[in-house]
Coordinates of C-alpha atoms in Angstrom, one line a residue:
Chain A
M1331 CA 0.0 0.0 0.0
R1332 CA 2.7 2.5 1.1
T1333 CA 5.1 1.6 -1.7
N1334 CA 2.2 1.8 -4.1
E1335 CA 1.4 5.3 -3.0
R1336 CA 5.1 6.3 -3.2
L1337 CA 5.2 5.4 -6.8
G1338 CA 1.7 6.7 -7.6
P1339 CA 1.1 9.1 -10.6
G1340 CA 0.8 12.1 -8.3
K1341 CA 4.2 11.5 -6.7
V1342 CA 5.8 11.0 -10.1
A1343 CA 4.3 14.2 -11.5
A1344 CA 5.4 16.1 -8.4
N1345 CA 9.0 14.8 -8.7
V1346 CA 9.1 15.6 -12.4
L1347 CA 7.8 19.1 -11.7
L1348 CA 10.4 19.5 -8.9
L1349 CA 13.2 18.4 -11.3
L1350 CA 12.1 20.9 -13.9
A1351 CA 11.8 23.7 -11.3
A1352 CA 15.4 22.8 -10.1
L1353 CA 16.7 23.0 -13.6
F1354 CA 15.0 26.4 -14.1
Y1355 CA 16.7 27.6 -10.9
L1356 CA 20.1 26.2 -12.0
F1357 CA 20.0 27.4 -15.5
P1358 CA 21.0 31.0 -14.8
F1359 CA 24.1 29.7 -12.9
Y1360 CA 25.0 27.4 -15.8
W1361 CA 24.5 30.3 -18.2
I1362 CA 26.8 32.5 -16.1
V1363 CA 29.6 29.9 -15.8
S1364 CA 29.4 28.7 -19.4
G1365 CA 29.0 32.2 -20.8
S1366 CA 32.1 33.3 -19.0
F1367 CA 34.2 31.0 -21.1
K1368 CA 32.8 32.3 -24.4
I1369 CA 34.2 35.1 -26.5
Q1370 CA 31.9 37.9 -27.5
N1371 CA 31.0 36.6 -31.0
V1372 CA 30.1 33.1 -29.6
A1373 CA 28.2 34.5 -26.7
I1374 CA 25.8 36.5 -28.8
Q1375 CA 25.3 34.0 -31.6
I1376 CA 21.9 32.5 -32.4
P1377 CA 21.2 29.7 -32.0
P1378 CA 23.1 29.8 -28.8
E1379 CA 26.0 27.5 -28.1
W1380 CA 24.6 25.4 -25.3
F1381 CA 28.0 24.2 -24.3
P1382 CA 31.1 26.3 -25.0
K1383 CA 33.0 24.4 -27.8
E1384 CA 36.1 26.4 -27.5
P1385 CA 36.3 27.6 -23.9
T1386 CA 38.5 30.6 -23.4
L1387 CA 39.8 32.4 -20.4
R1388 CA 40.0 35.7 -22.2
N1389 CA 37.1 37.2 -20.4
Y1390 CA 38.8 36.6 -17.1
A1391 CA 42.1 38.0 -18.4
D1392 CA 40.2 41.1 -19.7
L1393 CA 38.4 41.4 -16.4
A1394 CA 41.8 41.4 -14.6
K1395 CA 42.6 44.7 -16.3
S1396 CA 39.6 46.3 -14.5
P1397 CA 39.9 46.9 -10.7
V1398 CA 38.1 43.7 -10.1
L1399 CA 40.6 42.6 -7.4
R1400 CA 40.1 45.8 -5.5
W1401 CA 36.3 45.3 -5.8
T1402 CA 36.6 41.8 -4.4
L1403 CA 38.8 43.0 -1.6
N1404 CA 36.3 45.8 -0.8
S1405 CA 33.4 43.4 -0.8
F1406 CA 35.2 41.0 1.6
L1407 CA 36.4 43.9 3.9
V1408 CA 32.9 45.3 4.1
S1409 CA 31.2 42.1 4.6
L1410 CA 33.7 40.7 7.1
G1411 CA 33.8 44.0 9.0
T1412 CA 30.0 44.2 9.2
T1413 CA 29.8 40.5 10.3
A1414 CA 32.4 40.8 13.0
L1415 CA 30.9 44.0 14.4
V1416 CA 27.3 42.6 14.2
C1417 CA 28.2 39.3 15.9
G1418 CA 30.2 41.1 18.6
T1419 CA 27.7 43.8 19.5
A1420 CA 24.6 41.6 19.0
S1421 CA 25.8 38.7 21.1
M1422 CA 26.7 40.9 24.0
A1423 CA 23.4 42.9 23.8
G1424 CA 21.3 39.8 23.3
Y1425 CA 22.9 38.0 26.2
A1426 CA 22.3 41.0 28.5
L1427 CA 18.7 41.3 27.4
A1428 CA 18.0 37.6 28.0
K1429 CA 20.0 36.9 31.1
K1430 CA 20.4 40.1 33.1
N1431 CA 18.0 41.9 35.2
F1432 CA 18.3 45.7 35.1
P1433 CA 16.1 48.7 35.0
G1434 CA 14.9 49.6 31.6
R1435 CA 15.4 46.1 30.1
K1436 CA 11.8 45.8 28.7
L1437 CA 12.0 49.3 27.3
I1438 CA 15.2 48.6 25.4
F1439 CA 14.0 45.4 24.1
W1440 CA 10.8 46.9 22.8
A1441 CA 12.7 49.7 21.2
F1442 CA 14.7 47.1 19.2
I1443 CA 11.6 45.1 18.3
A1444 CA 9.7 48.2 17.2
A1445 CA 12.7 49.4 15.0
M1446 CA 13.0 45.9 13.5
S1447 CA 9.4 46.0 12.3
L1448 CA 9.9 49.3 10.6
P1449 CA 11.2 49.2 7.1
K1450 CA 14.6 50.6 6.2
Q1451 CA 13.2 53.1 3.7
V1452 CA 12.7 55.8 6.1
V1453 CA 16.3 55.6 7.1
M1454 CA 18.1 55.5 3.8
I1455 CA 17.9 59.2 2.6
P1456 CA 18.7 60.8 6.0
L1457 CA 21.4 58.3 6.5
F1458 CA 23.0 59.4 3.2
T1459 CA 22.8 63.1 4.1
M1460 CA 24.2 62.4 7.6
L1461 CA 27.1 60.4 6.2
A1462 CA 27.7 63.0 3.5
K1463 CA 27.9 65.7 6.0
W1464 CA 30.5 63.6 8.0
R1465 CA 32.4 63.2 4.8
W1466 CA 32.0 59.5 5.0
I1467 CA 31.0 58.9 1.4
D1468 CA 33.6 56.5 -0.2
T1469 CA 34.7 55.2 3.2
Y1470 CA 34.6 51.6 4.6
W1471 CA 32.9 53.0 7.7
A1472 CA 29.9 54.3 5.7
L1473 CA 29.4 50.8 4.3
I1474 CA 29.9 49.0 7.6
F1475 CA 28.5 50.9 10.5
P1476 CA 24.9 51.6 9.4
A1477 CA 24.3 47.8 8.9
V1478 CA 25.6 47.2 12.4
G1479 CA 22.9 49.4 13.9
W1480 CA 20.1 47.2 12.5
P1481 CA 18.6 45.4 15.4
F1482 CA 17.9 42.0 13.8
G1483 CA 21.1 40.4 15.2
V1484 CA 20.3 41.6 18.7
F1485 CA 16.9 40.0 18.5
L1486 CA 18.3 36.7 17.2
M1487 CA 21.0 36.6 19.8
R1488 CA 18.5 37.3 22.6
Q1489 CA 16.5 34.2 21.4
F1490 CA 19.6 32.1 21.4
S1491 CA 20.7 33.4 24.8
Q1492 CA 17.5 32.2 26.4
T1493 CA 18.7 28.7 26.1
I1494 CA 21.6 29.4 28.4
P1495 CA 20.7 27.6 31.7
T1496 CA 20.4 30.3 34.4
E1497 CA 21.6 27.8 37.0
L1498 CA 24.9 27.5 35.2
L1499 CA 25.5 31.3 35.4
E1500 CA 24.4 31.4 39.0
A1501 CA 26.8 28.6 40.0
A1502 CA 29.6 30.4 38.2
R1503 CA 28.8 33.6 40.1
I1504 CA 28.9 31.8 43.5
D1505 CA 32.3 30.5 42.5
G1506 CA 33.4 34.1 42.1
C1507 CA 33.3 34.3 38.3
G1508 CA 33.2 37.9 37.1
E1509 CA 30.6 39.2 34.6
A1510 CA 33.1 39.3 31.7
R1511 CA 34.3 35.7 32.3
M1512 CA 30.8 34.5 32.7
F1513 CA 30.0 35.9 29.2
T1514 CA 33.1 34.6 27.5
R1515 CA 33.4 31.2 29.3
I1516 CA 29.8 30.1 29.7
A1517 CA 27.5 32.2 27.5
L1518 CA 29.5 32.4 24.3
P1519 CA 30.2 28.6 23.9
I1520 CA 26.4 27.9 24.3
M1521 CA 25.5 30.7 21.9
Q1522 CA 28.0 29.6 19.3
P1523 CA 25.6 28.0 16.8
G1524 CA 23.5 31.1 16.9
I1525 CA 26.4 33.3 16.3
G1526 CA 27.4 31.1 13.4
A1527 CA 23.9 31.5 11.9
L1528 CA 24.0 35.3 12.4
A1529 CA 27.5 35.5 10.9
I1530 CA 26.5 33.8 7.6
F1531 CA 23.2 35.7 7.5
T1532 CA 25.0 39.1 7.9
F1533 CA 27.8 38.2 5.6
I1534 CA 25.4 37.4 2.7
S1535 CA 23.1 40.3 3.3
S1536 CA 26.0 42.7 3.5
W1537 CA 27.5 41.3 0.3
N1538 CA 24.1 41.9 -1.4
D1539 CA 23.2 45.3 0.2
Y1540 CA 23.3 46.8 -3.3
F1541 CA 21.2 49.9 -2.6
M1542 CA 23.3 51.2 0.3
Q1543 CA 26.5 50.6 -1.6
L1544 CA 25.2 52.3 -4.7
I1545 CA 24.3 55.5 -2.8
L1546 CA 27.4 55.6 -0.5
V1547 CA 30.1 54.9 -3.1
R1548 CA 31.4 57.4 -5.7
S1549 CA 34.9 56.4 -6.8
T1550 CA 35.8 53.4 -8.8
K1551 CA 38.3 52.1 -6.3
M1552 CA 35.8 52.0 -3.4
Q1553 CA 33.3 50.1 -5.5
T1554 CA 32.2 46.7 -4.2
L1555 CA 32.0 43.6 -6.4
P1556 CA 28.2 44.0 -7.1
L1557 CA 28.7 47.7 -7.9
G1558 CA 31.6 46.9 -10.2
I1559 CA 29.6 44.2 -12.1
A1560 CA 26.7 46.6 -12.5
A1561 CA 29.1 49.3 -13.8
L1562 CA 30.5 46.8 -16.3
Q1563 CA 27.0 46.1 -17.5
Q1564 CA 26.6 49.8 -18.3
E1565 CA 30.0 50.0 -19.9
F1566 CA 30.1 46.9 -22.0
L1567 CA 26.4 46.6 -22.8
T1568 CA 26.4 43.3 -24.7
N1569 CA 29.8 41.9 -24.0
Y1570 CA 28.1 39.1 -22.2
G1571 CA 31.2 36.8 -21.9
M1572 CA 33.0 39.4 -19.8
L1573 CA 29.8 40.3 -17.8
M1574 CA 29.3 36.7 -17.0
A1575 CA 33.0 36.3 -15.9
G1576 CA 32.3 39.2 -13.5
A1577 CA 29.0 37.7 -12.4
A1578 CA 30.8 34.4 -11.7
I1579 CA 33.4 36.0 -9.6
A1580 CA 30.7 37.9 -7.6
S1581 CA 28.6 34.8 -6.9
V1582 CA 31.1 31.9 -6.5
P1583 CA 32.4 33.1 -3.1
M1584 CA 28.8 33.3 -1.8
I1585 CA 28.0 29.8 -3.1
I1586 CA 31.0 28.4 -1.2
V1587 CA 30.1 30.1 2.0
F1588 CA 26.5 29.0 1.7
A1589 CA 27.4 25.4 0.8
C1590 CA 29.8 25.1 3.8
F1591 CA 27.4 26.7 6.4
Q1592 CA 24.0 25.6 5.1
K1593 CA 23.1 23.9 8.3
Y1594 CA 23.8 27.0 10.5
F1595 CA 21.9 29.1 8.0
A1596 CA 18.7 27.0 8.1
Q1597 CA 18.9 26.9 11.9
G1598 CA 19.2 30.7 12.1
I1599 CA 16.3 31.3 9.8
T1600 CA 14.0 28.9 11.5
L1601 CA 14.8 30.2 15.0
G1602 CA 14.3 33.8 14.0
A1603 CA 11.0 32.9 12.6
V1604 CA 9.5 30.5 15.1
K1605 CA 10.0 32.8 18.0
G1606 CA 9.4 36.0 16.0
Chain B
M1113 CA 6.7 32.8 30.3
S1114 CA 10.1 33.3 28.7
D1115 CA 10.6 36.3 31.0
A1116 CA 10.1 34.0 34.1
L1117 CA 12.7 31.6 32.7
A1118 CA 15.1 34.4 31.9
R1119 CA 15.0 36.1 35.2
P1120 CA 18.0 34.9 37.2
A1121 CA 17.2 33.2 40.4
R1122 CA 18.5 35.5 43.1
A1123 CA 17.1 34.0 46.3
S1124 CA 20.4 32.7 47.4
R1125 CA 22.3 36.0 47.5
P1126 CA 21.8 39.3 49.1
R1127 CA 20.4 42.2 47.1
G1128 CA 22.3 45.4 46.9
V1129 CA 25.9 45.6 45.8
S1130 CA 25.7 42.6 43.4
H1131 CA 22.5 43.8 41.9
A1132 CA 24.0 47.2 41.1
K1133 CA 27.0 45.3 39.7
E1134 CA 24.8 43.2 37.5
S1135 CA 22.9 46.2 36.1
F1136 CA 26.2 48.0 35.4
A1137 CA 27.5 44.9 33.6
A1138 CA 24.2 44.6 31.5
Y1139 CA 24.5 48.3 30.4
V1140 CA 28.2 47.7 29.4
F1141 CA 27.2 44.7 27.3
L1142 CA 24.4 46.7 25.7
L1143 CA 26.4 49.8 25.1
P1144 CA 28.0 49.1 21.8
A1145 CA 24.7 47.8 20.2
L1146 CA 22.8 50.8 21.6
C1147 CA 25.4 53.2 20.2
F1148 CA 25.1 51.9 16.7
F1149 CA 21.4 51.5 17.0
S1150 CA 20.7 55.1 18.1
V1151 CA 23.2 56.8 15.7
F1152 CA 22.5 54.8 12.5
V1153 CA 18.8 53.7 13.0
V1154 CA 16.8 55.8 15.5
Y1155 CA 18.3 59.1 14.6
P1156 CA 18.0 58.8 10.8
M1157 CA 14.5 57.3 11.2
L1158 CA 13.3 60.4 13.1
R1159 CA 15.3 62.7 10.8
G1160 CA 13.7 61.1 7.7
M1161 CA 10.2 61.9 9.0
Y1162 CA 11.4 65.5 9.8
L1163 CA 13.1 65.9 6.3
S1164 CA 9.9 65.0 4.6
F1165 CA 8.4 68.4 5.6
F1166 CA 11.3 70.3 3.9
K1167 CA 12.5 71.3 0.5
L1168 CA 16.2 70.8 0.2
A1169 CA 18.2 72.8 -2.3
G1170 CA 21.9 72.4 -1.9
R1171 CA 22.6 73.3 1.7
R1172 CA 19.4 75.3 2.1
M1173 CA 16.4 73.8 3.9
T1174 CA 13.0 75.4 3.7
F1175 CA 10.0 74.2 5.7
V1176 CA 7.2 73.5 3.3
G1177 CA 4.8 71.7 5.5
L1178 CA 2.9 68.9 3.7
K1179 CA 3.9 70.2 0.2
N1180 CA 6.0 67.1 -0.6
Y1181 CA 3.1 64.9 0.2
V1182 CA 0.6 67.0 -1.8
D1183 CA 2.9 67.1 -4.8
L1184 CA 3.3 63.4 -4.7
A1185 CA -0.5 62.9 -4.5
N1186 CA -0.8 65.0 -7.7
D1187 CA 2.0 63.2 -9.5
P1188 CA 0.9 60.5 -11.9
V1189 CA 4.3 58.9 -11.7
F1190 CA 3.9 58.4 -8.0
W1191 CA 0.5 56.6 -8.5
R1192 CA 2.0 54.5 -11.3
S1193 CA 4.9 53.4 -9.0
L1194 CA 2.5 52.7 -6.2
G1195 CA 0.4 50.5 -8.6
N1196 CA 3.4 48.7 -10.0
T1197 CA 4.7 48.0 -6.5
L1198 CA 1.3 46.6 -5.4
L1199 CA 1.2 44.5 -8.6
L1200 CA 4.5 43.0 -7.8
V1201 CA 3.6 42.3 -4.2
V1202 CA 0.2 40.8 -5.2
G1203 CA 1.9 38.7 -7.9
N1204 CA 4.9 37.6 -5.9
V1205 CA 3.4 36.6 -2.5
P1206 CA 1.0 33.8 -3.7
I1207 CA 3.5 32.4 -6.2
V1208 CA 6.1 32.2 -3.4
I1209 CA 3.6 30.5 -1.0
V1210 CA 2.4 28.0 -3.5
F1211 CA 5.8 27.2 -5.0
S1212 CA 7.8 27.0 -1.8
L1213 CA 5.0 24.8 -0.2
F1214 CA 5.1 22.5 -3.1
V1215 CA 8.9 22.2 -3.1
A1216 CA 9.0 21.8 0.7
A1217 CA 6.3 19.1 0.7
T1218 CA 8.0 17.2 -2.0
I1219 CA 11.5 17.3 -0.6
F1220 CA 10.9 17.0 3.1
R1221 CA 10.6 13.2 3.1
K1222 CA 13.7 12.7 1.0
R1223 CA 17.0 11.6 2.4
P1224 CA 18.8 14.4 4.3
F1225 CA 21.5 14.8 1.6
T1226 CA 19.0 15.1 -1.2
R1227 CA 16.9 17.4 0.9
S1228 CA 19.8 19.8 1.7
L1229 CA 20.9 19.8 -1.9
L1230 CA 17.5 20.7 -3.3
R1231 CA 16.9 23.3 -0.6
G1232 CA 20.2 24.8 -1.5
V1233 CA 19.4 24.8 -5.2
F1234 CA 16.4 27.0 -4.6
Y1235 CA 18.1 29.2 -2.2
L1236 CA 21.1 29.7 -4.5
P1237 CA 19.8 32.8 -6.4
A1238 CA 19.1 34.7 -3.2
V1239 CA 22.3 33.9 -1.5
S1240 CA 24.8 34.0 -4.4
S1241 CA 24.7 37.6 -5.7
V1242 CA 21.6 39.4 -6.6
V1243 CA 23.4 41.5 -9.1
S1244 CA 24.9 38.5 -10.9
I1245 CA 21.5 36.9 -11.2
T1246 CA 20.0 40.0 -12.5
V1247 CA 22.8 40.5 -15.1
V1248 CA 22.4 37.0 -16.5
W1249 CA 18.6 37.5 -16.7
S1250 CA 19.1 40.7 -18.7
W1251 CA 21.0 38.5 -21.2
I1252 CA 18.4 35.8 -21.2
Y1253 CA 15.7 38.4 -21.8
H1254 CA 17.7 40.3 -24.5
P1255 CA 15.5 40.7 -27.7
R1256 CA 18.2 39.6 -30.1
Y1257 CA 20.8 37.6 -28.2
G1258 CA 18.7 36.1 -25.5
V1259 CA 17.9 32.4 -25.0
L1260 CA 14.3 33.1 -24.2
N1261 CA 13.5 34.6 -27.6
Y1262 CA 15.4 31.8 -29.4
L1263 CA 13.3 29.3 -27.6
I1264 CA 10.0 30.9 -28.4
S1265 CA 11.0 31.4 -32.0
R1266 CA 11.7 27.7 -32.2
A1267 CA 8.2 27.2 -30.9
G1268 CA 7.0 29.4 -33.7
A1269 CA 6.2 32.6 -31.8
E1270 CA 7.3 36.1 -32.6
P1271 CA 10.3 37.5 -30.7
V1272 CA 9.4 39.8 -27.8
A1273 CA 11.2 42.8 -26.2
W1274 CA 10.7 41.4 -22.8
L1275 CA 12.1 44.4 -20.9
G1276 CA 11.4 47.0 -23.6
D1277 CA 7.7 46.3 -24.1
P1278 CA 5.4 47.9 -21.4
R1279 CA 3.1 44.9 -21.7
F1280 CA 5.7 42.4 -20.6
A1281 CA 8.3 44.3 -18.6
L1282 CA 6.6 44.1 -15.3
A1283 CA 5.9 40.4 -15.6
A1284 CA 9.6 39.8 -16.7
V1285 CA 10.7 41.6 -13.5
L1286 CA 8.3 39.5 -11.5
V1287 CA 9.8 36.2 -12.8
V1288 CA 13.3 37.2 -11.6
M1289 CA 11.9 38.5 -8.3
T1290 CA 10.1 35.2 -7.7
T1291 CA 13.3 33.2 -8.2
L1292 CA 15.1 35.4 -5.6
S1293 CA 12.2 35.1 -3.1
V1294 CA 11.6 31.4 -2.5
G1295 CA 14.7 30.3 -0.7
Q1296 CA 13.9 31.3 2.9
P1297 CA 10.2 30.2 2.7
I1298 CA 11.3 26.7 1.6
I1299 CA 13.6 26.4 4.5
L1300 CA 10.9 27.5 6.9
Y1301 CA 8.3 25.1 5.4
V1302 CA 10.6 22.2 5.5
A1303 CA 11.4 22.9 9.1
S1304 CA 7.7 23.4 10.0
L1305 CA 6.6 20.2 8.1
G1306 CA 9.3 18.3 10.1
N1307 CA 7.8 19.7 13.4
S1308 CA 4.1 18.9 12.7
P1309 CA 2.9 15.8 14.4
E1310 CA 2.8 12.8 12.1
S1311 CA 0.1 11.1 14.0
Y1312 CA -2.7 13.5 12.8
V1313 CA -1.9 12.9 9.1
E1314 CA -1.7 9.2 9.8
A1315 CA -5.0 9.1 11.6
A1316 CA -6.7 11.0 8.8
E1317 CA -5.0 8.6 6.3
I1318 CA -6.6 5.6 8.2
D1319 CA -9.9 7.3 8.3
G1320 CA -9.7 7.4 4.4
A1321 CA -9.1 11.1 3.9
S1322 CA -7.9 11.9 0.4
P1323 CA -4.5 13.6 0.0
W1324 CA -6.2 16.9 -0.7
Q1325 CA -8.4 16.6 2.4
R1326 CA -5.4 15.7 4.5
F1327 CA -3.7 18.7 3.2
R1328 CA -6.6 21.1 3.5
H1329 CA -7.8 20.2 6.9
I1330 CA -4.7 19.0 8.7
V1331 CA -1.4 20.1 7.2
W1332 CA -2.4 23.6 6.0
P1333 CA -3.9 24.7 9.4
L1334 CA -0.8 23.4 11.2
L1335 CA 1.4 25.4 8.8
M1336 CA -0.5 28.6 9.4
P1337 CA 1.9 30.4 11.7
T1338 CA 4.7 29.6 9.2
T1339 CA 2.6 30.8 6.4
L1340 CA 1.8 34.1 8.2
Y1341 CA 5.5 34.7 8.8
I1342 CA 6.3 34.0 5.1
V1343 CA 3.5 36.2 3.8
I1344 CA 4.7 39.1 5.9
I1345 CA 8.4 38.8 5.1
T1346 CA 7.7 38.2 1.4
T1347 CA 5.4 41.3 1.3
I1348 CA 8.0 43.4 3.0
N1349 CA 10.8 42.2 0.7
S1350 CA 8.7 42.7 -2.4
F1351 CA 8.0 46.3 -1.5
Q1352 CA 11.8 46.9 -1.1
V1353 CA 13.0 45.3 -4.3
F1354 CA 15.5 47.6 -6.0
A1355 CA 18.5 46.0 -7.7
I1356 CA 16.4 44.0 -10.1
I1357 CA 14.5 47.0 -11.2
Q1358 CA 17.5 49.3 -11.5
L1359 CA 19.6 46.8 -13.5
L1360 CA 16.9 45.3 -15.7
T1361 CA 14.8 48.3 -16.7
S1362 CA 15.7 51.4 -14.7
G1363 CA 12.0 51.8 -14.1
G1364 CA 11.1 51.9 -17.8
P1365 CA 9.9 51.6 -20.4
A1366 CA 7.7 54.8 -19.8
Y1367 CA 7.5 54.1 -16.1
A1368 CA 6.1 50.6 -16.7
T1369 CA 8.3 49.1 -14.1
T1370 CA 9.0 51.9 -11.8
T1371 CA 8.3 51.2 -8.1
L1372 CA 8.1 53.3 -4.9
M1373 CA 11.6 52.1 -3.9
Y1374 CA 13.0 53.0 -7.4
Q1375 CA 11.3 56.5 -7.1
I1376 CA 13.0 57.0 -3.8
Y1377 CA 16.3 56.5 -5.5
E1378 CA 15.4 58.4 -8.7
R1379 CA 14.1 61.5 -6.9
A1380 CA 17.0 61.8 -4.5
F1381 CA 19.9 60.8 -6.6
Q1382 CA 18.9 61.6 -10.1
I1383 CA 16.6 64.6 -9.6
G1384 CA 18.2 65.8 -6.3
D1385 CA 14.9 66.2 -4.4
F1386 CA 15.8 64.8 -1.0
G1387 CA 12.7 66.2 0.7
Q1388 CA 10.3 64.6 -1.7
S1389 CA 12.3 61.3 -1.6
S1390 CA 12.1 61.4 2.3
A1391 CA 8.4 61.8 2.0
L1392 CA 8.2 58.8 -0.3
G1393 CA 10.3 56.8 2.2
V1394 CA 7.8 57.7 4.9
I1395 CA 4.9 56.7 2.7
L1396 CA 6.4 53.4 1.8
A1397 CA 7.2 52.7 5.4
V1398 CA 3.6 53.5 6.5
I1399 CA 2.2 51.2 3.8
I1400 CA 4.5 48.3 4.8
V1401 CA 3.7 48.6 8.5
A1402 CA 0.0 49.0 7.8
I1403 CA 0.0 45.9 5.6
S1404 CA 1.9 43.9 8.1
V1405 CA -0.5 44.7 10.9
V1406 CA -3.5 43.8 8.8
Q1407 CA -2.0 40.5 7.6
Y1408 CA -1.0 39.7 11.2
R1409 CA -4.5 40.3 12.5
Y1410 CA -6.1 38.5 9.6
F1411 CA -4.0 35.3 9.9
K1412 CA -4.0 35.4 13.6
S1413 CA -7.8 35.1 13.7
D1414 CA -7.5 32.3 11.2
V1415 CA -5.0 30.4 13.4
E1416 CA -6.9 30.6 16.6
Y1417 CA -10.0 28.7 15.5

């Protein structure tokens, strides 16, 4: 009966549909990678060459003449800087909100929650004028600090900190353990999976924070990889081989990060939602 | 309940010095986050609402009251962008729900490896690089060099200027948007299907309920909280979509794909009207908050039957 159902026409149809959908999702990646190995004439020929017959590295060589290395470096610096600061500030704040008793705790927590449910749009323009006044346009600070203020990380870390057994902290206190040691020796190890999830989440969203990067960067050398690729698109219009090489460079690091940490990632998303 | 759990047990030690010390430590732990939060979120948020009542020209700021809002209300481009934004939201949300539920239900009984792999495939566009995906789609859609027109011409249809024709441009944008939106919902549905009690489904199966009945009356209600969350985040994200629009169409042709978010950008950084752009930001924020509240109310009443 069960085996019968498993092979029933509904299941087969569902799996075929799933396979088609997966191919549809994978095709753009295939087109990026295969396109990056085609020279201009081949890339735009119709009918299209489904598999590059004479793969070439010329696009990558041409791309190397643009500041692509600098863009990659910028993207990594910004994403890593944001991630480190978010994880540091959020784990400390989340721990305090979950495990400490102090006047104003509820108020601070609700301020974070209220800000989190408001969309970013009200912030962007004033943020830009403020950073422009500070002469922070074209600096790493402008690309890093605003993202650190966003309270999602604090919220997520508070959720994770609630799983720290209070007895454990209490016992440590009786043994004469100071607040700082209590945090680093007891709380942090327990919160570690949560911090992992937050780190990947922050890294990827910072890498893809195209709008903020677009308005806060002016010079070519401060561009991030997504900005650089977008600029190439305007400059080289239909040189798709070269554009795809750029697109490949911008997405491959993310795919590796995601593949390595998928478990943490799924965990973070579900925890943020279930208790949200 | 969680508050009771979170409150440290303090019966065993005297109040006073250690309490003050604990509060002090808590403030120290909170300080860095609070600094970033107030400087880069709270202050700009208030400032944004304030700016929306001013006309900004260079360094000069003139108070204009509600003029920015009134001008927007009289501007057909504003209404067009509002309409397009709503169309994208109304198109995207149901597609995301149906598609991600279908994928999650199909993959969640598979072996862990296959499950993670497929989950990853559907998340790939969103996590890899939005700009890369958008750039490759602009090639796929290209009227002369794109794969899509090649395929439809093989099927005997006329080529279409997918991004250049006002009849198709918004739908073309929606397709790309959809591929970027389903990753997180699939992960959430897979997790929540894994948490729902098997026994209900099995009992219904024994009682002879058809697969559709089992889904409609048992699985769907159990998934309601997850669905609510997905509807809200997908709505919010759909309102904020920007990179896709800017890189595929720049809001064109003839404002066919312009959105509120794109107008915020265009008015501030291409026209230079920061006051009006701030007003748009406030309007967009109010719409998003209002819709989230309504959705929350509606679905909540549906969950607590």
